[in-house]
C-alpha cells in the first residue's frame, strides 16, 4: 500500500525498503514459470498485533497452519466488511455468496475494516473450529464449492466484484454454466460458474496491470461484456469497470431461441 520495489529501476527510485511481518505484498514475476519464495529474517510470534486502519488493508497471515476465517479473524469480528484473496471473497453479511473459507500460511489478504482496529491471530485453533469451516451451514459450502476462476486467468490487485441472477428467458440458467466477463479487446478478465441454478457470484473482475510485462484486464471507464457458455448475454444494469473492490449486482439474461420442426402433411 505504501511503496514499491522494482528490480529494474535504480535503487534511488525504490521506496519499499523492507518487508514487515503481518503485512501483505503483491509480487509480480517475469516469464511463465513459477518460483519458490524464501523469506529470511527474525521470527515473530503468531500473536503479534497487526494494526488496521479504516477501509482496505493488505495483511499477511502469520500462523503456520490454515484456520477457518472466522476463527482467524475473531479478534476483529463485527469490524470488517470484506476479505479478499487473489480470487476469492468472504462477506460476513452474505455467506451464501462467499467463496473464501480458510486463511492459508504464506498468503496475503485484503481486509476492509470499518474502523481502526488491531488484528491478533489466535495462537491455537480448537477442534470445534476446524470441524466446521467458518461455522456456516453445510448447504452453503456444498452449493457454492466449485471452481471460481478460470485456470488461465491471471489475477491483478485491481478488481471489482459481481454477483446476480443468470436466466435463460423465464428459466434459470442451470448450475455449471460458464460465465465470462470480457474486455473491449476480447480479453477474459473475470470468470466463474453458475453454482446454484440462476445465481452466480461473487466473481472477481480484474483491471489491467500495465507494468511490463502487462497483465490483461479492464481499464478505467470501460464497459463490461458478458458471455454464458460462449454466447453473449444482456447485463442489467450495464456496468462500467472501476477498481473499487465493491460488490455490484448485475443480472444476466440469455434470450431464448425457437426450434422449428418440419410439418408433414398427407
Coordinates of C-alpha atoms in Angstrom, one line a residue:
X1 CA 0.0 0.0 0.0
X2 CA 2.9 2.4 0.8
X3 CA 5.7 1.6 -1.6
X4 CA 7.1 -0.4 -4.5
X5 CA 10.4 -2.2 -5.3
X6 CA 11.2 -2.6 -9.0
X7 CA 14.3 -4.7 -9.6
X8 CA 14.9 -2.9 -13.0
X9 CA 15.0 0.6 -11.6
X10 CA 17.9 2.5 -10.0
X11 CA 17.8 1.9 -6.2
X12 CA 17.1 5.6 -5.7
X13 CA 13.5 5.0 -7.0
X14 CA 12.7 2.0 -4.8
X15 CA 10.7 3.3 -1.9
X16 CA 9.9 -0.1 -0.5
X17 CA 12.9 -0.7 1.7
X18 CA 11.9 -3.7 3.9
X19 CA 9.3 -6.5 4.3
X20 CA 7.4 -6.4 7.6
X21 CA 5.7 -9.3 9.4
X22 CA 1.9 -9.1 9.2
X23 CA 1.8 -7.1 6.0
X24 CA 0.6 -8.4 2.6
X25 CA 2.6 -7.8 -0.6
X26 CA 1.9 -8.2 -4.3
X27 CA 4.8 -9.9 -6.2
X28 CA 4.9 -9.9 -10.0
X29 CA 7.1 -12.5 -11.7
X30 CA 8.6 -12.3 -15.2
X31 CA 8.2 -15.1 -17.6
X32 CA 5.7 -18.0 -17.5
X33 CA 7.5 -20.1 -14.8
X34 CA 6.6 -20.0 -11.1
X35 CA 9.2 -19.6 -8.3
X36 CA 9.6 -20.5 -4.7
X37 CA 9.9 -17.5 -2.3
X38 CA 12.2 -17.9 0.7
X39 CA 11.9 -15.3 3.4
X40 CA 14.7 -14.7 5.8
X41 CA 14.5 -12.7 9.0
X42 CA 13.6 -12.7 12.7
X43 CA 10.6 -14.9 13.6
X44 CA 7.8 -13.1 15.2
X45 CA 5.1 -14.6 17.5
X46 CA 1.8 -15.6 15.8
X47 CA 0.0 -13.3 18.1
X48 CA 1.9 -10.2 17.0
X49 CA -0.6 -7.3 16.9
X50 CA -1.4 -6.0 13.4
X51 CA -2.9 -2.5 13.4
X52 CA -5.5 -2.0 10.7
X53 CA -6.9 1.3 9.5
X54 CA -10.4 2.1 8.3
X55 CA -11.0 0.8 4.8
X56 CA -8.7 -1.5 2.9
X57 CA -5.6 -3.2 4.5
X58 CA -3.0 -5.6 2.9
X59 CA -2.5 -8.2 5.6
X60 CA -0.1 -11.2 5.9
X61 CA -1.2 -14.4 7.6
X62 CA 1.2 -15.2 10.4
X63 CA 0.1 -18.7 11.7
X64 CA 1.8 -21.8 10.3
X65 CA -1.4 -23.7 9.9
X66 CA -4.6 -22.9 8.0
X67 CA -7.6 -21.7 10.0
X68 CA -11.3 -21.1 9.3
X69 CA -11.6 -17.5 8.5
X70 CA -14.0 -16.7 11.4
X71 CA -11.5 -18.3 13.9
X72 CA -8.5 -16.5 12.4
X73 CA -10.3 -13.1 12.4
X74 CA -12.2 -13.5 15.7
X75 CA -10.3 -10.6 17.3
X76 CA -11.9 -8.1 14.8
X77 CA -15.3 -9.8 14.5
X78 CA -18.0 -7.4 13.5
X79 CA -15.5 -4.7 12.5
X80 CA -14.8 -5.7 8.9
X81 CA -17.0 -5.9 5.8
X82 CA -15.0 -8.0 3.2
X83 CA -11.9 -10.2 3.0
X84 CA -10.3 -10.9 -0.4
X85 CA -7.7 -13.4 -1.5
X86 CA -6.3 -13.4 -5.0
X87 CA -9.5 -14.8 -6.4
X88 CA -12.0 -15.4 -3.6
X89 CA -14.2 -13.4 -1.3
X90 CA -15.5 -13.6 2.2
X91 CA -18.5 -11.5 3.1
X92 CA -19.7 -12.0 6.7
X93 CA -23.0 -10.4 5.8
X94 CA -23.6 -12.6 2.8
X95 CA -22.3 -16.1 3.5
X96 CA -24.2 -17.7 0.6
X97 CA -22.1 -15.8 -1.9
X98 CA -18.8 -16.2 -0.1
X99 CA -16.1 -18.4 -1.6
X100 CA -13.2 -17.8 0.9
X101 CA -13.5 -20.1 3.9
X102 CA -9.9 -20.5 5.3
X103 CA -6.8 -18.4 5.6
X104 CA -3.6 -20.2 4.5
X105 CA 0.1 -19.9 5.6
X106 CA 2.3 -17.8 3.3
X107 CA -0.7 -15.9 1.8
X108 CA -1.7 -12.3 1.9
X109 CA -5.2 -10.9 2.1
X110 CA -7.1 -7.6 1.8
X111 CA -9.3 -6.8 4.7
X112 CA -11.8 -3.9 4.6
X113 CA -12.1 -2.7 8.2
X114 CA -15.0 -0.5 9.3
X115 CA -12.8 1.3 11.9
X116 CA -9.3 1.4 13.2
X117 CA -8.7 -1.9 14.9
X118 CA -6.0 -4.4 15.9
X119 CA -5.9 -7.8 14.4
X120 CA -4.4 -10.6 16.6
X121 CA -4.3 -14.1 15.2
X122 CA -5.1 -16.9 17.8
X123 CA -2.1 -18.9 19.0
X124 CA -4.1 -22.1 18.6
X125 CA -7.3 -23.2 16.9
X126 CA -9.8 -25.6 18.6
X127 CA -11.0 -28.8 17.2
X128 CA -14.5 -27.4 17.1
X129 CA -13.3 -24.5 14.9
X130 CA -11.6 -26.9 12.5
X131 CA -14.6 -29.3 12.3
X132 CA -16.8 -26.8 10.5
X133 CA -15.2 -24.4 8.2
X134 CA -16.3 -20.8 9.1
X135 CA -19.3 -22.1 11.1
X136 CA -21.7 -21.9 8.2
X137 CA -24.4 -24.3 7.3
X138 CA -23.1 -27.1 5.1
X139 CA -25.6 -26.3 2.4
X140 CA -23.8 -23.0 1.7
X141 CA -20.4 -24.8 1.2
X142 CA -21.8 -27.7 -0.8
X143 CA -23.9 -25.5 -3.1
X144 CA -21.1 -22.9 -3.8
X145 CA -18.0 -25.0 -3.5
X146 CA -17.0 -25.2 -7.2
X147 CA -14.2 -23.8 -9.3
X148 CA -14.5 -20.0 -9.0
X149 CA -11.8 -18.8 -11.5
X150 CA -10.6 -19.6 -15.0
X151 CA -7.5 -21.8 -14.9
X152 CA -5.7 -19.4 -17.3
X153 CA -6.9 -16.2 -15.7
X154 CA -4.1 -14.0 -14.2
X155 CA -5.4 -12.0 -11.2
X156 CA -4.2 -8.5 -10.6
X157 CA -4.5 -6.3 -7.5
X158 CA -7.1 -4.1 -9.3
X159 CA -10.6 -5.5 -9.2
X160 CA -14.3 -5.2 -8.7
X161 CA -16.8 -7.8 -7.5
X162 CA -20.0 -9.0 -9.2
X163 CA -23.0 -11.2 -8.3
X164 CA -26.5 -11.6 -9.6
X165 CA -29.1 -13.7 -11.3
X166 CA -28.5 -15.6 -14.6
X167 CA -31.6 -16.6 -16.6
X168 CA -32.5 -18.1 -19.9
X169 CA -35.7 -16.3 -20.7
X170 CA -38.0 -17.1 -17.8
X171 CA -35.9 -20.1 -16.6
X172 CA -32.8 -20.1 -14.5
X173 CA -29.5 -20.9 -16.2
X174 CA -28.5 -24.3 -14.8
X175 CA -25.6 -24.8 -12.4
X176 CA -22.3 -25.4 -14.1
X177 CA -22.8 -22.9 -16.9
X178 CA -19.6 -20.9 -17.6
X179 CA -19.8 -17.1 -17.1
X180 CA -17.0 -14.9 -18.6
X181 CA -16.6 -11.1 -18.3
X182 CA -14.8 -9.8 -21.4
X183 CA -12.9 -6.5 -22.1
X184 CA -13.4 -4.4 -25.3
X185 CA -10.2 -6.1 -26.5
X186 CA -11.7 -9.6 -26.2
X187 CA -9.7 -10.5 -23.1
X188 CA -11.4 -12.6 -20.4
X189 CA -10.8 -10.6 -17.2
X190 CA -13.3 -12.4 -14.9
X191 CA -14.7 -15.9 -14.9
X192 CA -17.0 -18.1 -12.8
X193 CA -19.6 -20.8 -13.0
X194 CA -23.3 -20.8 -12.1
X195 CA -23.2 -22.5 -8.7
X196 CA -26.9 -22.6 -8.0
X197 CA -29.5 -22.6 -10.8
X198 CA -30.0 -19.0 -11.8
X199 CA -27.4 -17.5 -9.4
X200 CA -23.7 -16.5 -9.7
X201 CA -21.1 -14.6 -7.7
X202 CA -19.1 -13.4 -6.0
X203 CA -16.7 -13.2 -9.0
X204 CA -13.6 -11.0 -9.2
X205 CA -13.3 -8.9 -12.4
X206 CA -9.7 -7.7 -12.8
X207 CA -8.2 -4.5 -14.1
X208 CA -5.2 -4.3 -16.3
X209 CA -1.7 -4.3 -14.7
X210 CA 0.2 -2.1 -17.2
X211 CA 3.7 -2.7 -15.7
X212 CA 6.0 -4.7 -18.0
X213 CA 5.1 -7.4 -18.8
X214 CA 1.4 -6.2 -18.8
X215 CA -1.4 -8.5 -17.5
X216 CA -4.6 -8.1 -19.5
X217 CA -7.7 -6.7 -17.8
X218 CA -10.2 -3.8 -17.8
X219 CA -9.1 -0.2 -18.0
X220 CA -10.9 2.6 -16.0
X221 CA -14.2 3.6 -17.7
X222 CA -14.6 0.5 -19.9
X223 CA -17.9 -1.3 -20.3
X224 CA -18.2 -4.9 -19.2
X225 CA -19.4 -7.5 -21.7
X226 CA -20.7 -11.0 -20.6
X227 CA -20.8 -14.4 -22.1
X228 CA -22.5 -17.6 -20.9
X229 CA -21.1 -20.8 -22.3
X230 CA -19.6 -18.6 -25.1
X231 CA -22.8 -16.8 -26.1
X232 CA -23.2 -13.0 -25.5
X233 CA -25.9 -12.2 -22.9
X234 CA -27.6 -9.0 -21.8
X235 CA -26.4 -7.5 -18.5
X236 CA -28.7 -5.2 -16.3
X237 CA -27.6 -2.7 -15.3
X238 CA -24.8 -2.0 -17.7
X239 CA -21.6 -1.6 -15.7
X240 CA -18.5 0.5 -16.2
X241 CA -15.4 -1.0 -14.7
X242 CA -13.6 0.7 -11.8
X243 CA -11.1 -0.5 -9.2
X244 CA -13.5 -0.2 -6.2
X245 CA -13.3 -3.8 -4.7
X246 CA -17.0 -3.4 -4.1
X247 CA -19.8 -5.9 -4.8
X248 CA -22.2 -5.0 -7.6
X249 CA -25.4 -6.8 -8.6
X250 CA -25.6 -7.4 -12.3
X251 CA -28.3 -9.7 -13.6
X252 CA -27.7 -11.7 -16.8
X253 CA -30.3 -12.8 -19.3
X254 CA -29.8 -15.0 -22.3
X255 CA -32.5 -14.7 -24.9
X256 CA -34.3 -17.9 -25.7
X257 CA -34.5 -19.3 -29.2
X258 CA -37.2 -21.1 -31.2
X259 CA -36.8 -24.5 -32.7
X260 CA -38.9 -25.2 -35.8
X261 CA -39.8 -28.8 -36.8
X262 CA -40.9 -29.9 -40.3
X263 CA -44.6 -30.4 -40.8
X264 CA -45.6 -33.5 -42.8
X265 CA -49.0 -33.3 -44.5
X266 CA -50.6 -36.3 -46.1

